[in-house]
């Protein structure tokens, strides 16, 4: 039986990532807007656009707290954020549905997402992904580390210095593997299952690009920040 030991450095790295993950959350007043009583497709789209805009800011702040990220080439920093924002948002919105986020107002959020002009062909894979994430019962450390690993994916479009990104991602993968063994001793394949979610995330990103196109065809407007990070308009 392999004795898994988390080193002092790995404990420190995990602490930094979890604290950053906890520190940056959607502000209460934005989340509270979910409770307002208009449920039109227009109203839902506007609310979700506000959530997404706020969530992008949360992800940018979280990313800046990842040790070493700000020392990367500046254009690579942008390429990593643009390439991973949607995936980080799917991971985070999935946590909201896993009842880990009391202010997610899950039933309301699901209702608004289902009625925001997203076609059924994208709703199904989206909620299947949420179910698969919920089923993993991820700990906070696993959620935070998996989000950092997603952001530090070296093979995003336009990343020049792959090596430098790999050097940041590898220690995260090492400590996530150990955390999974320690927190899910009965499930030796748990780490592999987590990484399998990242593959499913890639397909969601593809669907998301089509969601954006269909919203735009119906003349839906996004905020400047979303236009910038998603290269729309
Ligand atoms: C739940 C959601 C949706 C969202 O984006 C909404 C969208 C998406 C889209 C879709 Cl529907 C699903 N997953 C990912 C994408 Cl990115 N695609 O386009 C849009 C807008 C522009 C219409 C952005 C952010 C949240 C979100 C995240 C975290 C929390 C949170 C907490 O952490 O405590 C509390 N609340 C209420 C949250 C809401």
Coordinates of N, CA, C and O in Angstrom, one line a residue, residues 53-175:
X53 N -20.6 38.0 -15.7 CA -19.6 39.1 -15.7 C -19.0 39.2 -14.3 O -17.7 39.3 -14.2
X54 N -19.8 39.0 -13.3 CA -19.2 39.0 -11.9 C -18.3 37.8 -11.7 O -17.2 37.9 -11.1
X55 N -18.7 36.7 -12.3 CA -17.9 35.4 -12.1 C -16.6 35.6 -12.8 O -15.6 35.1 -12.3
X56 N -16.5 36.3 -14.0 CA -15.3 36.4 -14.7 C -14.3 37.2 -13.8 O -13.1 36.9 -13.7
X57 N -14.8 38.2 -13.1 CA -14.0 39.1 -12.3 C -13.4 38.2 -11.1 O -12.3 38.3 -10.8
X58 N -14.3 37.3 -10.6 CA -13.9 36.4 -9.5 C -12.8 35.5 -10.0 O -11.8 35.3 -9.3
X59 N -12.9 35.0 -11.2 CA -11.9 34.1 -11.8 C -10.6 34.8 -12.0 O -9.5 34.2 -11.7
X60 N -10.7 36.0 -12.5 CA -9.4 36.8 -12.8 C -8.7 37.0 -11.4 O -7.5 36.7 -11.3
X61 N -9.4 37.3 -10.4 CA -8.8 37.6 -9.1 C -8.2 36.2 -8.5 O -7.1 36.2 -8.0
X62 N -9.0 35.2 -8.7 CA -8.5 33.8 -8.2 C -7.2 33.5 -9.0 O -6.2 33.1 -8.4
X63 N -7.2 33.7 -10.3 CA -6.0 33.3 -11.1 C -4.8 34.1 -10.7 O -3.7 33.6 -10.6
X64 N -5.0 35.4 -10.4 CA -3.8 36.2 -10.0 C -3.2 35.8 -8.7 O -2.0 36.0 -8.4
X65 N -4.0 35.0 -7.9 CA -3.5 34.5 -6.6 C -2.7 33.2 -6.8 O -2.2 32.7 -5.8
X66 N -2.8 32.6 -8.0 CA -2.1 31.3 -8.2 C -0.6 31.6 -8.2 O -0.1 32.4 -9.1
X67 N 0.2 31.0 -7.3 CA 1.6 31.3 -7.2 C 2.3 31.1 -8.6 O 2.1 30.1 -9.3
X68 N 3.0 32.2 -9.0 CA 3.8 32.1 -10.3 C 3.0 32.6 -11.5 O 3.6 32.9 -12.5
X69 N 1.7 32.7 -11.4 CA 0.9 33.1 -12.6 C 1.3 34.5 -13.1 O 1.5 34.7 -14.3
X70 N 1.5 35.4 -12.1 CA 1.8 36.8 -12.6 C 3.2 36.9 -13.1 O 3.6 37.9 -13.7
X71 N 4.0 35.9 -12.9 CA 5.4 35.9 -13.5 C 5.4 35.4 -14.9 O 6.5 35.4 -15.6
X72 N 4.3 34.8 -15.4 CA 4.2 34.3 -16.8 C 4.3 35.5 -17.7 O 3.9 36.6 -17.4
X73 N 4.6 35.2 -19.0 CA 4.5 36.2 -20.0 C 3.1 36.8 -20.1 O 2.1 36.1 -20.0
X74 N 3.0 38.1 -20.1 CA 1.7 38.8 -20.0 C 0.7 38.3 -21.1 O -0.5 38.1 -20.8
X75 N 1.1 38.1 -22.3 CA 0.2 37.7 -23.4 C -0.3 36.2 -23.1 O -1.4 35.9 -23.3
X76 N 0.6 35.4 -22.5 CA 0.2 34.1 -22.1 C -0.8 34.1 -20.9 O -1.7 33.3 -20.9
X77 N -0.6 35.1 -20.0 CA -1.6 35.2 -18.9 C -3.0 35.4 -19.5 O -4.0 34.8 -19.2
X78 N -3.1 36.3 -20.5 CA -4.4 36.6 -21.2 C -4.9 35.4 -21.9 O -6.1 35.0 -21.8
X79 N -4.0 34.7 -22.6 CA -4.4 33.5 -23.4 C -4.9 32.4 -22.5 O -5.9 31.8 -22.8
X80 N -4.3 32.3 -21.3 CA -4.8 31.3 -20.3 C -6.2 31.6 -19.8 O -7.1 30.8 -19.7
X81 N -6.4 32.9 -19.5 CA -7.7 33.3 -18.9 C -8.8 33.2 -20.0 O -9.8 32.6 -19.7
X82 N -8.5 33.6 -21.2 CA -9.5 33.5 -22.3 C -9.8 32.1 -22.6 O -10.9 31.7 -22.8
X83 N -8.8 31.3 -22.6 CA -9.0 29.8 -22.9 C -9.7 29.0 -21.8 O -10.2 28.0 -22.1
X84 N -9.6 29.5 -20.6 CA -10.1 28.7 -19.5 C -11.4 29.3 -18.8 O -12.0 28.6 -18.0
X85 N -11.7 30.5 -19.1 CA -12.8 31.2 -18.3 C -14.1 30.4 -18.3 O -14.7 30.1 -17.3
X86 N -14.5 30.0 -19.5 CA -15.8 29.2 -19.6 C -15.7 27.9 -18.7 O -16.6 27.6 -18.0
X87 N -14.6 27.2 -18.8 CA -14.5 26.0 -18.1 C -14.5 26.2 -16.6 O -15.1 25.5 -15.8
X88 N -13.8 27.3 -16.1 CA -13.7 27.6 -14.7 C -15.2 28.0 -14.2 O -15.6 27.7 -13.1
X89 N -15.9 28.6 -15.1 CA -17.3 29.0 -14.8 C -18.2 27.9 -14.7 O -19.1 27.8 -13.9
X90 N -18.0 26.9 -15.6 CA -18.9 25.7 -15.5 C -18.6 24.9 -14.3 O -19.5 24.4 -13.6
X91 N -17.3 24.9 -13.9 CA -16.9 24.2 -12.7 C -17.5 24.9 -11.5 O -18.1 24.2 -10.6
X92 N -17.5 26.2 -11.5 CA -18.0 27.0 -10.3 C -19.5 26.9 -10.3 O -20.1 26.6 -9.2
X93 N -20.2 27.0 -11.4 CA -21.6 27.0 -11.4 C -22.1 25.6 -11.0 O -23.1 25.4 -10.4
X94 N -21.3 24.6 -11.3 CA -21.6 23.2 -10.9 C -21.6 23.1 -9.4 O -22.5 22.4 -8.8
X95 N -20.6 23.7 -8.8 CA -20.5 23.7 -7.3 C -21.7 24.3 -6.7 O -22.2 23.9 -5.6
X96 N -22.3 25.4 -7.4 CA -23.5 26.0 -6.8 C -24.6 25.0 -6.7 O -25.3 24.9 -5.7
X97 N -24.7 24.1 -7.8 CA -25.8 23.2 -7.8 C -25.5 22.0 -6.8 O -26.4 21.2 -6.5
X98 N -24.2 21.9 -6.4 CA -23.9 20.7 -5.5 C -24.2 21.2 -4.1 O -23.6 20.7 -3.1
X99 N -25.1 22.2 -4.0 CA -25.6 22.7 -2.6 C -24.4 23.1 -1.8 O -24.5 23.3 -0.6
X100 N -23.2 23.3 -2.4 CA -22.0 23.8 -1.6 C -22.2 25.3 -1.4 O -21.6 25.9 -0.5
X101 N -23.1 25.9 -2.2 CA -23.1 27.4 -2.2 C -24.6 27.7 -1.8 O -25.5 27.7 -2.6
X102 N -24.8 28.0 -0.5 CA -26.2 28.3 -0.1 C -26.8 29.5 -0.9 O -27.9 29.5 -1.2
X103 N -25.9 30.4 -1.2 CA -26.5 31.6 -1.9 C -26.6 31.4 -3.4 O -26.9 32.3 -4.2
X104 N -26.5 30.1 -3.8 CA -26.8 29.8 -5.2 C -28.2 29.7 -5.6 O -28.6 29.9 -6.7
X105 N -29.1 29.6 -4.5 CA -30.5 29.5 -4.8 C -30.8 28.5 -5.9 O -31.3 28.9 -6.9
X106 N -30.3 27.2 -5.7 CA -30.2 26.3 -6.8 C -31.5 26.2 -7.7 O -31.4 26.2 -8.9
X107 N -32.7 25.9 -7.0 CA -33.9 25.7 -7.9 C -34.1 26.9 -8.8 O -34.4 26.8 -10.0
X108 N -33.9 28.1 -8.2 CA -34.2 29.3 -9.0 C -33.2 29.4 -10.1 O -33.5 29.7 -11.3
X109 N -31.9 29.2 -9.8 CA -30.8 29.3 -10.8 C -31.1 28.3 -11.9 O -31.0 28.7 -13.1
X110 N -31.5 27.1 -11.6 CA -31.7 26.1 -12.6 C -32.9 26.6 -13.5 O -32.7 26.6 -14.8
X111 N -33.9 27.1 -12.9 CA -35.1 27.6 -13.6 C -34.7 28.7 -14.6 O -35.0 28.7 -15.8
X112 N -33.9 29.6 -14.1 CA -33.5 30.7 -15.0 C -32.5 30.3 -16.1 O -32.6 30.8 -17.2
X113 N -31.7 29.3 -15.8 CA -30.8 28.8 -16.9 C -31.6 28.1 -18.0 O -31.4 28.4 -19.2
X114 N -32.6 27.3 -17.5 CA -33.4 26.6 -18.5 C -34.3 27.5 -19.3 O -34.7 27.1 -20.4
X115 N -34.5 28.7 -18.8 CA -35.4 29.6 -19.6 C -34.6 30.9 -19.9 O -35.0 32.0 -19.4
X116 N -33.5 30.8 -20.6 CA -32.7 32.0 -20.9 C -32.3 32.1 -22.3 O -31.4 32.7 -22.7
X117 N -33.0 31.3 -23.1 CA -32.7 31.3 -24.6 C -31.7 30.3 -25.0 O -31.2 30.3 -26.1
X118 N -31.3 29.4 -24.1 CA -30.3 28.3 -24.4 C -31.2 27.2 -25.0 O -32.1 26.7 -24.4
X119 N -30.7 26.6 -26.1 CA -31.5 25.6 -26.7 C -31.3 24.2 -26.0 O -30.2 24.0 -25.4
X120 N -32.3 23.4 -26.0 CA -32.3 22.1 -25.3 C -31.0 21.3 -25.6 O -30.5 20.6 -24.7
X121 N -30.5 21.4 -26.8 CA -29.3 20.6 -27.1 C -28.1 20.9 -26.3 O -27.2 20.1 -26.2
X122 N -28.1 22.2 -25.7 CA -27.0 22.5 -24.8 C -27.3 22.4 -23.4 O -26.5 22.1 -22.5
X123 N -28.7 22.5 -23.1 CA -29.1 22.4 -21.7 C -28.8 21.0 -21.2 O -28.3 20.8 -20.0
X124 N -29.1 20.0 -22.0 CA -28.9 18.6 -21.6 C -27.5 18.3 -21.2 O -27.2 17.9 -20.0
X125 N -26.5 18.5 -22.1 CA -25.1 18.2 -21.6 C -24.7 19.1 -20.4 O -23.9 18.6 -19.6
X126 N -25.2 20.3 -20.4 CA -24.8 21.2 -19.2 C -25.2 20.6 -17.9 O -24.4 20.4 -17.0
X127 N -26.5 20.2 -17.8 CA -27.0 19.7 -16.6 C -26.5 18.2 -16.3 O -26.4 17.8 -15.2
X128 N -26.2 17.5 -17.4 CA -25.5 16.2 -17.2 C -24.1 16.4 -16.5 O -23.7 15.7 -15.6
X129 N -23.4 17.5 -17.0 CA -22.1 17.8 -16.4 C -22.3 18.2 -14.9 O -21.6 17.7 -14.1
X130 N -23.3 19.0 -14.6 CA -23.5 19.4 -13.2 C -23.8 18.2 -12.4 O -23.2 18.0 -11.3
X131 N -24.6 17.2 -12.9 CA -24.9 16.0 -12.2 C -23.6 15.2 -11.9 O -23.4 14.7 -10.8
X132 N -22.7 15.1 -12.9 CA -21.5 14.3 -12.8 C -20.6 15.0 -11.8 O -19.9 14.3 -11.0
X133 N -20.6 16.3 -11.7 CA -19.7 17.0 -10.7 C -20.3 16.8 -9.3 O -19.6 16.4 -8.4
X134 N -21.6 16.9 -9.2 CA -22.3 16.8 -7.9 C -22.0 15.3 -7.4 O -21.6 15.1 -6.2
X135 N -22.1 14.4 -8.3 CA -21.9 13.0 -7.9 C -20.5 12.7 -7.4 O -20.3 11.7 -6.6
X136 N -19.5 13.6 -7.7 CA -18.1 13.3 -7.2 C -18.0 13.8 -5.8 O -17.0 13.4 -5.1
X137 N -18.9 14.6 -5.2 CA -18.8 15.1 -3.8 C -17.4 15.6 -3.6 O -16.7 15.1 -2.7
X138 N -17.0 16.5 -4.4 CA -15.6 17.1 -4.3 C -15.4 17.9 -3.0 O -16.3 18.6 -2.6
X139 N -14.2 17.7 -2.4 CA -13.9 18.6 -1.2 C -13.5 20.0 -1.8 O -13.3 20.2 -3.0
X140 N -13.5 20.9 -0.8 CA -13.1 22.3 -1.2 C -11.7 22.3 -1.8 O -11.5 22.9 -2.9
X141 N -10.8 21.5 -1.2 CA -9.4 21.5 -1.8 C -9.4 21.0 -3.2 O -8.8 21.5 -4.1
X142 N -10.2 19.9 -3.5 CA -10.3 19.4 -4.8 C -10.9 20.4 -5.8 O -10.4 20.5 -6.9
X143 N -11.9 21.1 -5.4 CA -12.6 22.0 -6.3 C -11.6 23.1 -6.6 O -11.4 23.5 -7.8
X144 N -10.9 23.7 -5.6 CA -10.0 24.8 -5.8 C -8.8 24.4 -6.7 O -8.4 25.0 -7.6
X145 N -8.2 23.2 -6.4 CA -7.0 22.7 -7.1 C -7.4 22.4 -8.6 O -6.7 22.7 -9.5
X146 N -8.6 21.8 -8.7 CA -9.1 21.4 -10.1 C -9.3 22.7 -10.9 O -9.0 22.7 -12.1
X147 N -9.8 23.7 -10.3 CA -10.0 25.0 -11.0 C -8.7 25.6 -11.4 O -8.5 26.0 -12.6
X148 N -7.7 25.6 -10.5 CA -6.4 26.1 -10.8 C -5.7 25.3 -11.9 O -5.1 25.8 -12.9
X149 N -5.9 24.0 -11.9 CA -5.3 23.1 -12.9 C -5.9 23.4 -14.3 O -5.3 23.4 -15.3
X150 N -7.3 23.6 -14.3 CA -8.0 24.0 -15.5 C -7.4 25.3 -16.1 O -7.1 25.4 -17.3
X151 N -7.2 26.3 -15.3 CA -6.7 27.6 -15.7 C -5.3 27.4 -16.3 O -4.9 28.0 -17.3
X152 N -4.5 26.6 -15.6 CA -3.1 26.4 -16.0 C -2.9 25.3 -17.0 O -2.0 24.5 -17.0
X153 N -3.8 25.2 -18.0 CA -3.7 24.2 -19.0 C -2.8 24.7 -20.1 O -3.1 25.8 -20.8
X154 N -1.6 24.1 -20.3 CA -0.6 24.7 -21.3 C -1.1 24.7 -22.7 O -0.7 25.7 -23.4
X155 N -2.0 23.8 -23.2 CA -2.2 23.8 -24.6 C -3.5 24.6 -25.0 O -4.3 24.2 -25.8
X156 N -3.6 25.8 -24.3 CA -4.7 26.7 -24.8 C -4.2 27.4 -26.1 O -3.0 27.5 -26.3
X157 N -5.2 27.9 -26.9 CA -4.8 28.6 -28.1 C -3.9 29.8 -27.7 O -4.1 30.5 -26.7
X158 N -2.9 30.1 -28.6 CA -2.0 31.3 -28.5 C -1.1 31.3 -27.3 O -0.4 32.3 -27.1
X159 N -1.0 30.2 -26.5 CA 0.0 30.2 -25.4 C 1.4 29.9 -26.1 O 1.5 29.0 -26.8
X160 N 2.3 30.8 -25.8 CA 3.7 30.7 -26.4 C 4.6 29.8 -25.6 O 5.1 28.8 -26.1
X161 N 4.7 30.1 -24.3 CA 5.7 29.4 -23.4 C 5.0 28.2 -22.7 O 4.6 28.3 -21.5
X162 N 4.7 27.1 -23.4 CA 4.0 25.9 -22.8 C 4.7 25.5 -21.6 O 4.1 25.2 -20.5
X163 N 6.0 25.4 -21.7 CA 6.9 24.9 -20.6 C 6.6 25.6 -19.3 O 6.4 25.0 -18.2
X164 N 6.6 26.9 -19.4 CA 6.4 27.7 -18.1 C 5.0 27.4 -17.5 O 4.9 27.4 -16.3
X165 N 4.0 27.2 -18.3 CA 2.7 26.9 -17.8 C 2.7 25.5 -17.1 O 2.2 25.2 -16.1
X166 N 3.3 24.5 -17.9 CA 3.4 23.2 -17.3 C 4.1 23.2 -16.0 O 3.7 22.5 -15.1
X167 N 5.1 24.0 -15.8 CA 5.9 24.0 -14.6 C 5.0 24.5 -13.4 O 5.2 24.2 -12.3
X168 N 4.0 25.3 -13.7 CA 3.0 25.7 -12.7 C 1.9 24.7 -12.4 O 1.5 24.5 -11.3
X169 N 1.5 24.0 -13.6 CA 0.4 23.1 -13.4 C 0.8 21.8 -12.8 O 0.0 21.2 -12.0
X170 N 2.1 21.3 -13.0 CA 2.5 20.0 -12.5 C 2.4 19.9 -11.0 O 1.8 18.9 -10.5
X171 N 2.9 20.9 -10.2 CA 2.8 20.7 -8.8 C 1.4 20.7 -8.3 O 1.1 19.9 -7.3
X172 N 0.5 21.3 -9.0 CA -0.9 21.3 -8.6 C -1.5 19.9 -8.9 O -2.2 19.3 -8.1
X173 N -1.1 19.3 -10.0 CA -1.6 17.9 -10.3 C -1.0 16.9 -9.3 O -1.7 16.1 -8.8
X174 N 0.3 17.1 -8.9 CA 0.9 16.2 -7.9 C 0.1 16.3 -6.6 O -0.3 15.2 -6.0
X175 N -0.2 17.5 -6.1 CA -0.8 17.6 -4.8 C -2.3 17.2 -4.9 O -2.8 16.5 -4.0

